[in-house]
Coordinates of C-alpha atoms and ligand atoms in Angstrom, one line a residue:
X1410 CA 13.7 -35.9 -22.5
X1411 CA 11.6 -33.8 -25.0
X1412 CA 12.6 -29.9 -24.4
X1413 CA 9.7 -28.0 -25.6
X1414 CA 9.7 -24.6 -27.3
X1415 CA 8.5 -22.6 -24.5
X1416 CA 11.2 -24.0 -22.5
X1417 CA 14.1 -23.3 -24.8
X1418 CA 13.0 -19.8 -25.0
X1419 CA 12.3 -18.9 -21.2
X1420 CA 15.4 -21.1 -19.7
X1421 CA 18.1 -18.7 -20.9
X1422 CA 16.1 -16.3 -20.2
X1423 CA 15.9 -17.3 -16.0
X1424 CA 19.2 -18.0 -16.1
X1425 CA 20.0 -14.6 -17.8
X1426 CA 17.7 -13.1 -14.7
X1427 CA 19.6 -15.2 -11.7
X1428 CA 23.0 -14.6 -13.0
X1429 CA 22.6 -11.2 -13.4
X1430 CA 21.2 -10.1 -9.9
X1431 CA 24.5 -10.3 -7.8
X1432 CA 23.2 -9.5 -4.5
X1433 CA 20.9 -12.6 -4.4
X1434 CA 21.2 -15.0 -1.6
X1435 CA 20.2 -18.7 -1.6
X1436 CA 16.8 -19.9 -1.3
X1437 CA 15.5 -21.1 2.7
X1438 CA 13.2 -24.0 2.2
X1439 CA 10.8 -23.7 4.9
X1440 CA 6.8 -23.2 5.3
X1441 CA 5.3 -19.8 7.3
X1442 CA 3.8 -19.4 10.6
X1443 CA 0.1 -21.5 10.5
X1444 CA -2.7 -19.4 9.6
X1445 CA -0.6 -16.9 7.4
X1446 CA -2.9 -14.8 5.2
X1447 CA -2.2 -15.4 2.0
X1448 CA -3.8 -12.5 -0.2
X1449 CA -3.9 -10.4 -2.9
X1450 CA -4.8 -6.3 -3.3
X1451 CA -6.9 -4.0 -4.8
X1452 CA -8.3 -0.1 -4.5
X1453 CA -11.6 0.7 -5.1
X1454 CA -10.7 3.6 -7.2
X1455 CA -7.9 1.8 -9.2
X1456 CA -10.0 -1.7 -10.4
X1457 CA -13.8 -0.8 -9.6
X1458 CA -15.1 1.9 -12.3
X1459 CA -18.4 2.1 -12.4
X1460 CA -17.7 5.9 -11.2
X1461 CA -21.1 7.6 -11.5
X1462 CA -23.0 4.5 -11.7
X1463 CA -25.8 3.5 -8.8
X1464 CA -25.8 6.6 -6.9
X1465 CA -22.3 7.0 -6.0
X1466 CA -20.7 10.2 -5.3
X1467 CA -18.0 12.4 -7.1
X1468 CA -14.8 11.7 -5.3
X1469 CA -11.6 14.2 -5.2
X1470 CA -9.7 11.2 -8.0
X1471 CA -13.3 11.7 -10.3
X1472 CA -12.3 15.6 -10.5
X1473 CA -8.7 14.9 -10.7
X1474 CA -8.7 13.0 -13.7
X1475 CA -11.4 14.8 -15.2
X1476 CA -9.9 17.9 -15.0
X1477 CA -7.7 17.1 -18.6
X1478 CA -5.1 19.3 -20.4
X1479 CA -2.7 19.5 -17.1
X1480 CA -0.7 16.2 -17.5
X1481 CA -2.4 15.1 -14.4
X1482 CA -2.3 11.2 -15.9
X1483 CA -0.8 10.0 -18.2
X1484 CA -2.5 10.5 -21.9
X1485 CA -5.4 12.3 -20.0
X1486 CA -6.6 8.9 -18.7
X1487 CA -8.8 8.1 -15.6
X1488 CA -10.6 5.1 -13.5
X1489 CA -13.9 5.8 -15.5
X1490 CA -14.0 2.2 -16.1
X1491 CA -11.0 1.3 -14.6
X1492 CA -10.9 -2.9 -14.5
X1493 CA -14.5 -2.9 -14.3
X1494 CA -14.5 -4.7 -10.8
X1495 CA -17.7 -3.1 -9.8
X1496 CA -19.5 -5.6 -12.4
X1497 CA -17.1 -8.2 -12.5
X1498 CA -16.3 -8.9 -9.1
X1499 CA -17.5 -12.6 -9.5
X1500 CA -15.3 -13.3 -12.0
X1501 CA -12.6 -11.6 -9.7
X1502 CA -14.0 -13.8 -6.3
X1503 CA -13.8 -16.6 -8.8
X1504 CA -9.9 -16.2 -10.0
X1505 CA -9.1 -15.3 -6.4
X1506 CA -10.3 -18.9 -5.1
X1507 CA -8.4 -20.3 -8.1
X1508 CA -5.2 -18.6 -6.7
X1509 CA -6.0 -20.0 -3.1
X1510 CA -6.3 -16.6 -1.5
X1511 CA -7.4 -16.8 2.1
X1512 CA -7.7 -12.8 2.6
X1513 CA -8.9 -10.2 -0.5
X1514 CA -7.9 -6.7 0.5
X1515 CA -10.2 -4.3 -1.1
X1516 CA -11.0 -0.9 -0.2
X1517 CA -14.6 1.1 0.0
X1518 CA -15.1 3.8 -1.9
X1519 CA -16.3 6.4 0.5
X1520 CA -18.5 8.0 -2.0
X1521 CA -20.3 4.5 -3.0
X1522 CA -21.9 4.4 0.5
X1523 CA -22.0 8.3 1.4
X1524 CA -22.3 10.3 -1.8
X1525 CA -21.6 13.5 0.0
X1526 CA -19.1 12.1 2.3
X1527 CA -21.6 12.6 5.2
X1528 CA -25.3 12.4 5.9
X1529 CA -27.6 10.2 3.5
X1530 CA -26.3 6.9 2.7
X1531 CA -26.7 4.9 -1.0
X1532 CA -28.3 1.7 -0.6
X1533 CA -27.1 0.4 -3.6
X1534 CA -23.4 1.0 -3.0
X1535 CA -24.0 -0.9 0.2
X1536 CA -25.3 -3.5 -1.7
X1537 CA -22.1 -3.8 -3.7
X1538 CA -20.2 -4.3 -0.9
X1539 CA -22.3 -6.8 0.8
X1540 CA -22.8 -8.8 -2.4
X1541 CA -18.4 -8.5 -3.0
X1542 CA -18.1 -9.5 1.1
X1543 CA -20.9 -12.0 1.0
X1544 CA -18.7 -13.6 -2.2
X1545 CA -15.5 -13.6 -0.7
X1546 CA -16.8 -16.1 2.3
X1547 CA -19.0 -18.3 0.4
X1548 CA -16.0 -18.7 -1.4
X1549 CA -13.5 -19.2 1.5
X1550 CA -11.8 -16.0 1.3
X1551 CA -11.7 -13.5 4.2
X1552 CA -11.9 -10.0 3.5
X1553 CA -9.4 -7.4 4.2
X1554 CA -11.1 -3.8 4.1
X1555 CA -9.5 -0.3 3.9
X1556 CA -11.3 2.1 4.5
X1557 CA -9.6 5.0 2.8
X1558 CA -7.7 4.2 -0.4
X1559 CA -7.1 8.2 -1.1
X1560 CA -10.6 8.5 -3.1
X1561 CA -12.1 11.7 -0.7
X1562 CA -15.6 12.7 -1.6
X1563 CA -15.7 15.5 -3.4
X1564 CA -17.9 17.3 -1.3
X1565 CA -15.9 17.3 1.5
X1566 CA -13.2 18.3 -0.3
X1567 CA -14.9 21.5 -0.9
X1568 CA -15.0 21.6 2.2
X1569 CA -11.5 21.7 3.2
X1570 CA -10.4 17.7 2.9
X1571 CA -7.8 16.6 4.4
X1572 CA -6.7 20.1 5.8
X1573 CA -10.0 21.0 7.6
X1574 CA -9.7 19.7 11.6
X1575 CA -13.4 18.6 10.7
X1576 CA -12.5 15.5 9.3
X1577 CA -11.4 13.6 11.9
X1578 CA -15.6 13.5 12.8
X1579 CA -16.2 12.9 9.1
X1580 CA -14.5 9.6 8.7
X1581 CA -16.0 8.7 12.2
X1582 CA -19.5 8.7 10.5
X1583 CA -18.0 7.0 7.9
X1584 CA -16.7 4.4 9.5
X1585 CA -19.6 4.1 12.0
X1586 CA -21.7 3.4 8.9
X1587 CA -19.0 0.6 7.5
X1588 CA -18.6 -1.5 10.9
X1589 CA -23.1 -0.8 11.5
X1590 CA -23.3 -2.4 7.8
X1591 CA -20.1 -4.7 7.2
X1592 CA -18.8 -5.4 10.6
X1593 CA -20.6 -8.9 11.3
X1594 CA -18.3 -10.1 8.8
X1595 CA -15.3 -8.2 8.1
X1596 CA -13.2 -8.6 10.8
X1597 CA -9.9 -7.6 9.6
X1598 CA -9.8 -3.4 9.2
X1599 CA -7.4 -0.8 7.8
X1600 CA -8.2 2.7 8.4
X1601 CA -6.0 4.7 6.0
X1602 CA -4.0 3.5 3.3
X1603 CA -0.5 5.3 2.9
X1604 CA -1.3 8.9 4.9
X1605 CA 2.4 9.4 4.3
X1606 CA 1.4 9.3 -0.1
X1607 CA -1.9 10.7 0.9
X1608 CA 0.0 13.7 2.2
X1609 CA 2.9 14.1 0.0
X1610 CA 1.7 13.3 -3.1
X1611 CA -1.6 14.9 -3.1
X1612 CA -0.4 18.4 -1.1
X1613 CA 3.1 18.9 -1.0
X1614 CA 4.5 17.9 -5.3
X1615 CA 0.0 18.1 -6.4
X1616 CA 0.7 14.9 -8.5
X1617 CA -2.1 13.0 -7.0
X1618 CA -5.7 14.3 -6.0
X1619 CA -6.7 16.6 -4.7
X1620 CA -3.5 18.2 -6.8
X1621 CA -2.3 20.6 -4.0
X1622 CA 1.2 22.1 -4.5
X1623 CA 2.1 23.5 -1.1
X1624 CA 5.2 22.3 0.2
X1625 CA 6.2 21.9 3.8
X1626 CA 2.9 23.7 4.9
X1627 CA -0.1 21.6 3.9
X1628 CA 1.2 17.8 4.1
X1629 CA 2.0 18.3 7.6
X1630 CA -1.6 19.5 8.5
X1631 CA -2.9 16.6 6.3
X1632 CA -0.8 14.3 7.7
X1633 CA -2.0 15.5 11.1
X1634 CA -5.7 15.3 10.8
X1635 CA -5.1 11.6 9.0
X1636 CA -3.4 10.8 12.0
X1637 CA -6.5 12.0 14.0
X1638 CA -8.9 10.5 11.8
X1639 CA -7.8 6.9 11.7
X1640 CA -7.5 7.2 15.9
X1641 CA -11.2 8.3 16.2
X1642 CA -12.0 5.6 13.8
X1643 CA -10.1 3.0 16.2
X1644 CA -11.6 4.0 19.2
X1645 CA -14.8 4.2 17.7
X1646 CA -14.6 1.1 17.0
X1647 CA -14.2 -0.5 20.4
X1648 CA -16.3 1.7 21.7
X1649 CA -19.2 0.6 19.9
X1650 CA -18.2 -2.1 18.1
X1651 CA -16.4 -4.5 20.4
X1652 CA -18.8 -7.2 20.3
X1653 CA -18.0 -7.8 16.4
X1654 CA -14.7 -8.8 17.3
X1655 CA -12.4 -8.0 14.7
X1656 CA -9.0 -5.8 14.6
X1657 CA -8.6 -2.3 13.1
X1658 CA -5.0 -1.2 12.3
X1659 CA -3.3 1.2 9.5
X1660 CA -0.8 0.6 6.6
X1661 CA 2.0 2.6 6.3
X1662 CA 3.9 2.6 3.3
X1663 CA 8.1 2.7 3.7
X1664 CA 11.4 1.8 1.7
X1665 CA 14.1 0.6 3.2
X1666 CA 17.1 2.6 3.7
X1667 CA 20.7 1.8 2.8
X1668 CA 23.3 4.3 3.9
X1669 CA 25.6 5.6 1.5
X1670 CA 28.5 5.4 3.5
X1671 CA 29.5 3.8 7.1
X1672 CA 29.9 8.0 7.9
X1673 CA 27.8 9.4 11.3
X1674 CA 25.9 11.6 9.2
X1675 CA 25.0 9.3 6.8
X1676 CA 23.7 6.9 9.0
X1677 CA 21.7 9.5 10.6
X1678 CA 20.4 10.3 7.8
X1679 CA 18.7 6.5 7.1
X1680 CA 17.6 6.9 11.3
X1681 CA 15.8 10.5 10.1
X1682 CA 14.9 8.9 6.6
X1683 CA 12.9 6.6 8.2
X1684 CA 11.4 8.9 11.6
X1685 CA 10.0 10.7 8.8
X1686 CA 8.6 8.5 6.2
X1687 CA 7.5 5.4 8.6
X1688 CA 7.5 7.4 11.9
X1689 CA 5.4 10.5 11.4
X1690 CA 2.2 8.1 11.4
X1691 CA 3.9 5.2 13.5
X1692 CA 5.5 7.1 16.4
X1693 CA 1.6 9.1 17.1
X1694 CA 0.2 5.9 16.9
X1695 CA 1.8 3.2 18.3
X1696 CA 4.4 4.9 20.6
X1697 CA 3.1 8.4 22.6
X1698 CA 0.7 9.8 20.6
X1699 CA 3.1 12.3 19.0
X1700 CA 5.9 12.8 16.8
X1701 CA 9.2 12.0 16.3
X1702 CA 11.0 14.0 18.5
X1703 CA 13.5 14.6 15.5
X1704 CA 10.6 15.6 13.4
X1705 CA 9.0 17.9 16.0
X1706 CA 12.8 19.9 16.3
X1707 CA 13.9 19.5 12.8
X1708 CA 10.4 21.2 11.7
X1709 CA 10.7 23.7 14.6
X1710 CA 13.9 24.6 14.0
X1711 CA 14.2 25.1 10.2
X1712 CA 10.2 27.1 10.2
X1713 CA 11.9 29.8 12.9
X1714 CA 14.7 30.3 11.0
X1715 CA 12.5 30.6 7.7
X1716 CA 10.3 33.4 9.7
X1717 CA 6.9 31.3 10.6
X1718 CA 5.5 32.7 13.7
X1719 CA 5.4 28.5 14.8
X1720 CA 6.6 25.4 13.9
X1721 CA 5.2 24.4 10.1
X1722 CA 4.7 20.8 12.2
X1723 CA 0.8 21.4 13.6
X1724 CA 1.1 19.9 17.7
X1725 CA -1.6 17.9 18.9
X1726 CA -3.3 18.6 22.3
X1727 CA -2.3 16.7 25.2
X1728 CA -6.1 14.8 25.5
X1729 CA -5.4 14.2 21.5
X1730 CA -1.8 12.5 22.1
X1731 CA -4.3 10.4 24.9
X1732 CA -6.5 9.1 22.0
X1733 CA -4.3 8.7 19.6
X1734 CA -1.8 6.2 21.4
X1735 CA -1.8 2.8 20.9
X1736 CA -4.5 2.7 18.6
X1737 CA -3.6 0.1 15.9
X1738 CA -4.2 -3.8 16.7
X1739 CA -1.4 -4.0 13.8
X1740 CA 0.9 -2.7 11.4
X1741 CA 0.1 -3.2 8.1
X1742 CA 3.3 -2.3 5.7
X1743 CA 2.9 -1.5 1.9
X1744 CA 7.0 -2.5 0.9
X1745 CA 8.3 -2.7 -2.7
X1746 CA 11.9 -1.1 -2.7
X1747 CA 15.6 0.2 -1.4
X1748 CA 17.4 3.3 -1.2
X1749 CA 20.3 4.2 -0.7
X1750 CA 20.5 7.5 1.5
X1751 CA 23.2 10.2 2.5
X1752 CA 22.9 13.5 4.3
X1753 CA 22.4 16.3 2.2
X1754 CA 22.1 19.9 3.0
X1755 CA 19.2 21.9 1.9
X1756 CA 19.3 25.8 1.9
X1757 CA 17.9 27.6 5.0
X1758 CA 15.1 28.9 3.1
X1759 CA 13.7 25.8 1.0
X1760 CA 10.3 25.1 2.7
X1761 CA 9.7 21.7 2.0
X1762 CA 9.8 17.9 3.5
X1763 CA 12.9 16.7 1.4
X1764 CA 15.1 19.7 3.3
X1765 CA 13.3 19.1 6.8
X1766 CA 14.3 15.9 6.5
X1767 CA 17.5 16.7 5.0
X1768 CA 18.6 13.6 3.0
X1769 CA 19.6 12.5 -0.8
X1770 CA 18.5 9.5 -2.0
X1771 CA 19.9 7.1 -4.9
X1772 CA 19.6 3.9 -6.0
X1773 CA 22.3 0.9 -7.1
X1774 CA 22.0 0.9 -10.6
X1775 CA 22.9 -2.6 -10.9
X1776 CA 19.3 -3.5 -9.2
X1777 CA 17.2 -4.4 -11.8
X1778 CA 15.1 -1.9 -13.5
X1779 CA 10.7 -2.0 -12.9
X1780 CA 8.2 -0.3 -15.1
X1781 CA 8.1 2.5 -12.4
X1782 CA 10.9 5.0 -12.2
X1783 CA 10.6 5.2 -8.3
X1784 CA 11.6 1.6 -7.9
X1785 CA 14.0 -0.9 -8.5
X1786 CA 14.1 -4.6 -7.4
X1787 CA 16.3 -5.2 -4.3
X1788 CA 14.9 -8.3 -2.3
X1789 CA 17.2 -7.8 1.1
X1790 CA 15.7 -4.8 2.0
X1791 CA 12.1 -6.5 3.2
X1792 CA 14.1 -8.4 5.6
X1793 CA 16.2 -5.6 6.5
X1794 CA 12.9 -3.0 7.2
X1795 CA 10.7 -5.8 8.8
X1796 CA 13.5 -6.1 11.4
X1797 CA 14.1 -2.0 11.7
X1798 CA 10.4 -1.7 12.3
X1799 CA 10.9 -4.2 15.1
X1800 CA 13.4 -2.1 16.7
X1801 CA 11.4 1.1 16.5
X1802 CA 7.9 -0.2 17.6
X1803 CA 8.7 -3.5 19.7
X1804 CA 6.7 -6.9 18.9
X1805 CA 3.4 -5.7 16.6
X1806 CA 1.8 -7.5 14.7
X1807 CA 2.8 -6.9 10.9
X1808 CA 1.1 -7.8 7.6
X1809 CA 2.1 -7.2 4.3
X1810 CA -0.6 -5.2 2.7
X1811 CA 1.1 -4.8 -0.7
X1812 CA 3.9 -5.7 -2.3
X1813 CA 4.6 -6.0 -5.8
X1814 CA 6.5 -4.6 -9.3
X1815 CA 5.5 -3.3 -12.2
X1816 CA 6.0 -3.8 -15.8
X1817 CA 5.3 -1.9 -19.0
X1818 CA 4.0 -4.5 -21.0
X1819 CA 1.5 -6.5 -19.0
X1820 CA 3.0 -9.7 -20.8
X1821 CA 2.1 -13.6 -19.1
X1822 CA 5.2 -14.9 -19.0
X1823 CA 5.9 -12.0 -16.6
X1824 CA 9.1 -14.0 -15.2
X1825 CA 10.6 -10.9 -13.8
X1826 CA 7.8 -10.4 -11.5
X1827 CA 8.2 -14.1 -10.7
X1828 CA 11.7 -13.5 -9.9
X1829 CA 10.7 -10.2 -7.6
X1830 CA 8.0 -12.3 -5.8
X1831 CA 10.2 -15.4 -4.9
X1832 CA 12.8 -13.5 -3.5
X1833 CA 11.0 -10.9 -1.5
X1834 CA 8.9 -13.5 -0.2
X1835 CA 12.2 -15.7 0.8
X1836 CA 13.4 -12.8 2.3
X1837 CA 10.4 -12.5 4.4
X1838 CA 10.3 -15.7 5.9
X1839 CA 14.1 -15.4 6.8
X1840 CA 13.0 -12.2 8.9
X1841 CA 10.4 -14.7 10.3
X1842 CA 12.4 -17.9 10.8
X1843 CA 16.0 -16.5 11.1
X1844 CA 15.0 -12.9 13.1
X1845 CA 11.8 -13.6 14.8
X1846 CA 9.9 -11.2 13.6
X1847 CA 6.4 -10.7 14.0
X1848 CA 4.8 -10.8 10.3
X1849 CA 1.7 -12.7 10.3
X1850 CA 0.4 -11.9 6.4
X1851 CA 1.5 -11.4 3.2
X1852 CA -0.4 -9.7 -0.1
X1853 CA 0.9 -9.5 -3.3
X1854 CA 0.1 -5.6 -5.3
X1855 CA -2.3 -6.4 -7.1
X1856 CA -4.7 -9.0 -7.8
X1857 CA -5.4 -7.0 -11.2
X1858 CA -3.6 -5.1 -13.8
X1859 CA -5.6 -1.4 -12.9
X1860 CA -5.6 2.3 -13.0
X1861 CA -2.2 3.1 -11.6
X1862 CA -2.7 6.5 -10.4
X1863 CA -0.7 9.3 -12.6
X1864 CA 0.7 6.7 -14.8
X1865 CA -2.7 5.8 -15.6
X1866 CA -2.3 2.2 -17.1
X1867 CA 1.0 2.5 -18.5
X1868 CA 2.4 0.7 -15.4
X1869 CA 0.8 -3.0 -14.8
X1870 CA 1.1 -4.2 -11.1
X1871 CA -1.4 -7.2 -12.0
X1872 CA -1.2 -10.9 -11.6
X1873 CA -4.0 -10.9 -13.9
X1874 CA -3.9 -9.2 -17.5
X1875 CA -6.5 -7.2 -18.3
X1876 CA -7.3 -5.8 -21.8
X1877 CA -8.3 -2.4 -21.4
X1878 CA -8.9 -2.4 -24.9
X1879 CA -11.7 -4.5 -24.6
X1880 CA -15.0 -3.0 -23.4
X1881 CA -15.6 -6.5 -21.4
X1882 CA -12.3 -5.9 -19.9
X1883 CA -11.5 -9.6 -20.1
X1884 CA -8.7 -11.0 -17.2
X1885 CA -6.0 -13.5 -18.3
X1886 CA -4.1 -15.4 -15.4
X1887 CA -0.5 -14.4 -15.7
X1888 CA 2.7 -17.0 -14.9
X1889 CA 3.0 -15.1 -12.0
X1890 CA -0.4 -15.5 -10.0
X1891 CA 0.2 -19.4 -11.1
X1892 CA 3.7 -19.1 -9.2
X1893 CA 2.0 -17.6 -5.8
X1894 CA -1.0 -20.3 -6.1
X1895 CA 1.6 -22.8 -5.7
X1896 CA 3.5 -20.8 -3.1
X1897 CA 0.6 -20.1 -1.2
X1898 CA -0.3 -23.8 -1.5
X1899 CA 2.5 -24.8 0.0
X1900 CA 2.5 -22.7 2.4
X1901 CA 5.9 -21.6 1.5
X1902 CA 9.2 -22.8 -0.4
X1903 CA 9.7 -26.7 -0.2
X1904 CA 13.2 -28.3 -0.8
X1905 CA 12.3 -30.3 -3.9
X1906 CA 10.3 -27.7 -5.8
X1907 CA 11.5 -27.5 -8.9
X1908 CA 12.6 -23.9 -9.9
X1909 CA 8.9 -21.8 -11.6
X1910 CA 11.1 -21.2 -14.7
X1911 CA 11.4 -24.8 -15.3
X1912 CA 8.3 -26.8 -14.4
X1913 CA 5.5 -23.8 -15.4
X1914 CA 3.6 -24.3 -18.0
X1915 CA 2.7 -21.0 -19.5
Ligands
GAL3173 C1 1.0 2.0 -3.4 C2 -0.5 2.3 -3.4 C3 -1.2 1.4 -4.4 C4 -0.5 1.2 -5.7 C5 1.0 0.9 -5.4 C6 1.9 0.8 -6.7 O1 1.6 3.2 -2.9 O2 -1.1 2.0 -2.2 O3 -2.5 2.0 -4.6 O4 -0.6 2.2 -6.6 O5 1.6 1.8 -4.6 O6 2.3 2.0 -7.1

């Protein structure tokens, strides 16, 4: 048997990465349910670029990382150009039907089709999006549309955003306009990407756009008027939109949560941990219409004794707990990582969501390490939340909308990510096969290396280099994407593959 080079440098290399990882469990060789999506992700802001070109609007991420000198990104960078999918999304179409993609989930950039977030459309950024759509299915692929990937217009940030009640008619129009123009083919829609980021990152720490440091006071009214904003979306949708057929749910973004010890408190603390994180937007929406009854007395509780008049939580009306109850078809989950969580107690007097939730968080530091500080790899817990979100929210439909890791380097023999794919997957289907649970999709974050928020692109997510040195921005398959081809190919993990370390050519 000839050994060649590439194989004597990348064996010890995988068996450096299995050996290493002491929590991993054996393979289970079986295929997913029929008719699985098998997809990959993107954002408009983080791959399409083209920011001012064609008509399109100034959105809230424009300003953002415009607005230089502040340490908002890293090295002052921004999605100017980003991966350039606005003029390359052939090429993009084209390396998705290489992987075997059934579903593309991309994201509209609000601005693109209403430059001032309400009133007079752009013809041209509909075009866009027809011509991307219209790509996807003469190629085979469904697509998978969010319609809020955290790029607000500008203009109706000034406004008032996210924290004026007047939004929730906003994004109707908005999404009007999107079903009117897209809906005869798009028949798989998310409303909001993340609200629980959306809301946290962007007004309680300001290290995302719009950049609002407020905590405990504005992320709850954000949160709030998310929350009523993807239900009049929903509704809108089968009130006027029926006939097209389709389903509208919501990703939610949550990590699974370990508890520190087998203590009361502790373990309360992973129940609050996740009423918090998972359940401020999934309790409203799929349960009663309203929160967490923890979050509504925790919030209550800890804003009286702090000297607010009423709770820092906003309360919805009892006709908007109506419309806002059951109004997802599904779940979509953003998942990449594990905590490990204990009680902690905050002072009286620290407004903010880490004390009203009132827990510490830590992670094992023998999981290996990502190119992003707020995660590690630990494949057990996608198993562990798919069956948690059972519990909580009975039978929905769930989809993976992202999942993923990140890396520093961008290289193609990117056999860590491999490692982090296989086994999250694997994990996944034993929640499917083993624990009946209801998953139905899966997409890997993301198709393309891109503009990853405030670490700008020194964090690569891609299964697809791109140089962003190079004005053409030129995309280079990496190992990985040719891993989840064959995955996706099959369907799932067969007995007699031979382990990706050894048979890929890279
Ligand atoms: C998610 C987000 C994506 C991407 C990913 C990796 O929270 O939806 O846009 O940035 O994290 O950090």
């Amino acid at each position: 048997m000839i050994v060649s080079f590439k194989k004597l440098v990348f064996l010890p290399l995988c068996l450096a990465l299995v050996r290493g990882q002491s929590i991993e469990e054996d393979i289970l060789y079986e295929t997913f349910p029929e008719n699985f999506h098998w997809g990959a992700a993107t954002s408009a802001y983080q791959v399409e670029g083209a920011w001012d070109v064609d008509g399109k609007g100034v959105s809230i991420w424009d300003t953002y990382t415009h607005d230089v000198g502040h340490g908002h990104v890293f090295q002052d960078q921004n999605g100017d150009i980003a991966s350039d999918s606005y003029h390359k999304y052939k090429e993009d179409v084209q390396l998705a039907k290489d992987m075997g993609l059934t579903n593309y989930r991309f994201s509209i950039a609000w601005t693109r089709i209403l430059p001032q977030g309400i009133g007079e459309k752009n013809q041209a950024g509909i075009d866009y999006y027809n011509n991307l759509i219209d790509e996807l299915l003469a190629n085979g692929i469904k697509p998978t549309v969010t319609l809020y990937h955290w790029d607000l217009p500008q203009a109706l940030e000034d406004l008032g955003g996210w924290l004026s009640p007047e939004i929730a008619d906003w994004f109707e129009e908005y999404a009007r306009v999107c079903y009117q123009e897209f809906g005869d083919r798009v028949k798989f829609w998310i409303t909001l990407n993340e609200p629980q980021v959306s809301a946290i990152n962007g007004y309680e720490q300001g290290i995302n756009a719009p950049g609002i440091l407020d905590p405990g006071i504005s992320p709850y009214i954000a949160g709030h008027h998310q929350i009523r904003a993807h239900a009049r979306a929903y509704r809108l949708y089968y009130d006027e939109f029926a006939d097209q057929k389709g389903q509208v749910g919501i990703t939610l973004n949550i990590h699974h949560a370990q508890h520190l010890t087998e203590s009361p408190e502790d373990v309360e603390a992973v129940e609050r941990w996740n009423d918090f994180f998972m359940g401020w937007f999934a309790h409203p929406i799929l349960v009663n219409g309203n929160y967490p009854q923890v979050m509504i007395d925790r919030i209550a509780l800890r804003s009286s004794e702090q000297g607010f008049l009423q709770s820092r939580l906003p309360q919805f009306t009892s006709e908007e707990m109506e419309m806002i109850a059951n109004t997802a078809d599904f779940i979509g989950i953003n998942y990449y990582t594990t905590e490990i969580i204990f009680n902690q107690i905050y002072n009286a007097s620290d407004v903010s969501y880490n004390a009203d939730i009132g827990v510490g968080t830590t992670k094992d530091p023998t999981w290996y390490t990502t190119g992003s500080k707020w995660f590690r790899v630990e494949p057990t817990g996608i198993r562990n939340m798919m069956n948690t979100i059972r519990r909580k929210y009975g039978d929905y439909p769930i989809y993976i909308t992202e999942n993923g890791m990140s890396d520093h380097l961008g290289n193609l023999d990117d056999l860590t990510r491999i490692y982090y794919y296989k086994h999250y997957i694997n994990q996944l289907l034993k929640a499917i096969r083993w624990d009946g649970v209801n998953v139905r999709g899966y997409y890997a974050w993301c198709f393309l290396d891109n503009f990853e928020w405030g670490a700008g692109h020194s964090q690569r997510f891609g299964l697809h280099y791109v140089d962003f040195n190079d004005t053409e921005r030129p995309r280079t398959p990496k190992a990985s994407s040719k891993y989840l081809t064959q995955l996706y190919h099959q369907n799932g993990f067969v007995q007699n593959d031979e382990d990706p370390c050894l048979n890929m050519e890279i």
